[in-house]
Short mmCIF file of C-alpha atoms in Angstrom, two decimals:
data_model
loop_
_atom_site.label_atom_id
_atom_site.label_comp_id
_atom_site.label_asym_id
_atom_site.label_seq_id
_atom_site.Cartn_x
_atom_site.Cartn_y
_atom_site.Cartn_z
CA MET A 1 -22.84 -33.32 -94.03
CA THR A 2 -25.46 -31.16 -95.58
CA SER A 3 -27.59 -28.57 -93.85
CA ARG A 4 -31.34 -28.95 -93.62
CA ARG A 5 -33.57 -26.62 -95.54
CA ILE A 6 -36.13 -24.67 -93.56
CA ILE A 7 -39.66 -25.08 -94.78
CA SER A 8 -41.42 -21.73 -95.07
CA ASN A 9 -44.10 -22.48 -92.45
CA GLU A 10 -41.61 -23.67 -89.82
CA LYS A 11 -40.20 -21.19 -87.29
CA THR A 12 -36.49 -21.14 -86.63
CA VAL A 13 -35.05 -20.62 -83.20
CA LEU A 14 -34.56 -16.97 -83.98
CA ASP A 15 -38.13 -16.52 -85.16
CA LYS A 16 -39.76 -17.98 -82.09
CA ASP A 17 -41.51 -15.60 -79.74
CA ASP A 18 -40.24 -15.07 -76.22
CA ALA A 19 -43.74 -14.90 -74.97
CA THR A 20 -44.19 -18.63 -75.45
CA ASP A 21 -43.25 -21.07 -72.77
CA SER A 22 -39.81 -21.72 -74.34
CA SER A 23 -37.96 -20.38 -71.30
CA PRO A 24 -38.97 -19.97 -67.63
CA SER A 25 -38.21 -16.26 -67.55
CA ALA A 26 -40.07 -15.40 -70.75
CA SER A 27 -43.14 -14.14 -68.88
CA LYS A 28 -41.19 -11.97 -66.41
CA ILE A 29 -40.68 -8.29 -67.13
CA SER A 30 -36.97 -7.54 -67.28
CA ASN A 31 -35.47 -5.10 -64.77
CA ILE A 32 -33.20 -2.64 -66.61
CA SER A 33 -32.33 -0.49 -63.67
CA PRO A 34 -28.61 -0.05 -62.95
CA VAL A 35 -27.07 -2.52 -60.61
CA VAL A 36 -24.80 0.05 -58.92
CA SER A 37 -26.41 3.21 -57.53
CA HIS A 38 -25.50 6.64 -58.57
CA SER A 39 -23.90 7.54 -55.30
CA VAL A 40 -21.54 4.63 -55.46
CA ILE A 41 -20.29 5.65 -58.87
CA VAL A 42 -19.82 9.29 -57.71
CA LYS A 43 -17.78 8.04 -54.67
CA LEU A 44 -15.69 5.81 -56.89
CA LEU A 45 -14.92 8.69 -59.30
CA ALA A 46 -14.17 11.05 -56.45
CA PHE A 47 -11.71 8.61 -54.88
CA THR A 48 -10.14 7.92 -58.28
CA LEU A 49 -9.54 11.59 -58.82
CA ALA A 50 -8.10 11.88 -55.28
CA MET A 51 -5.77 8.92 -55.92
CA MET A 52 -4.47 10.61 -59.10
CA ILE A 53 -4.29 14.19 -57.90
CA GLY A 54 -3.45 13.81 -54.16
CA PRO A 55 -0.07 12.01 -54.36
CA LEU A 56 1.14 14.21 -57.26
CA ALA A 57 0.09 17.38 -55.49
CA ALA A 58 1.70 16.22 -52.24
CA TYR A 59 4.98 15.34 -54.01
CA TYR A 60 5.41 18.58 -55.85
CA LEU A 61 4.19 20.82 -53.01
CA THR A 62 6.39 19.20 -50.40
CA LEU A 63 9.34 18.96 -52.85
CA ARG A 64 9.50 22.68 -53.35
CA THR A 65 8.24 24.07 -50.03
CA ILE A 66 8.90 21.73 -47.15
CA PHE A 67 11.77 19.52 -48.13
CA LYS A 68 13.60 22.01 -50.44
CA GLY A 69 14.44 19.60 -53.27
CA ASN A 70 14.78 16.32 -51.33
CA SER A 71 12.88 14.00 -53.57
CA VAL A 72 13.15 10.97 -51.15
CA TRP A 73 11.08 12.62 -48.47
CA ALA A 74 8.69 14.14 -50.97
CA GLY A 75 8.16 10.69 -52.50
CA ALA A 76 7.52 9.28 -49.08
CA THR A 77 4.89 12.00 -48.50
CA ALA A 78 3.24 11.06 -51.86
CA ALA A 79 3.19 7.39 -50.85
CA ILE A 80 1.66 8.20 -47.52
CA THR A 81 -1.00 10.37 -49.25
CA ALA A 82 -1.86 7.47 -51.62
CA ASN A 83 -2.23 5.12 -48.68
CA VAL A 84 -4.47 7.63 -46.81
CA VAL A 85 -6.78 7.88 -49.85
CA LEU A 86 -6.89 4.14 -50.22
CA ILE A 87 -7.70 3.58 -46.59
CA ALA A 88 -10.37 6.28 -46.68
CA TYR A 89 -11.97 4.53 -49.67
CA VAL A 90 -12.02 1.21 -47.82
CA VAL A 91 -13.58 2.75 -44.71
CA VAL A 92 -16.29 4.57 -46.74
CA ALA A 93 -17.07 1.40 -48.65
CA PHE A 94 -17.21 -0.63 -45.44
CA TYR A 95 -19.66 1.81 -43.76
CA GLU A 96 -21.81 1.95 -46.90
CA ASP A 97 -22.00 -1.82 -47.04
CA GLN A 98 -23.01 -1.91 -43.35
CA SER A 99 -25.77 0.60 -43.84
CA GLU A 100 -27.22 -1.40 -46.80
CA SER A 101 -27.22 -4.62 -44.69
CA LEU A 102 -28.89 -2.85 -41.74
CA ALA A 103 -31.57 -1.46 -44.04
CA ALA A 104 -32.21 -4.96 -45.49
CA GLU A 105 -32.49 -6.36 -41.96
CA GLU A 106 -35.03 -3.72 -40.97
CA GLU A 107 -37.12 -4.47 -44.08
CA ASP A 108 -37.02 -8.20 -43.12
CA LYS A 109 -38.26 -7.38 -39.65
CA LYS A 110 -41.09 -5.21 -41.04
CA ALA A 111 -42.12 -7.90 -43.44
CA LYS A 112 -42.54 -10.45 -40.59
#
């Protein structure tokens, strides 16, 4: 099968303007603002660092000071520290989600 030649006065799909009625969203102005807010990214990075540093610090500090070389108990302490960081992240994310939904409900009430 051969391809069709494009006549010079015809516009290809790539040459067509978006301002024409070729798509329903062509007339809308695009929103390029970030989907995730800055505070959410900062919290995620903070908890990521806490998840990396916290258990390691807990392991080595308790291994040498509290448990005097017993790596089983130091490992258990590191695991508990990792779980505490994880639970703290879930709680913070839960309360943040609730505050956003409450703010949206208040805006709906004001609009009515």
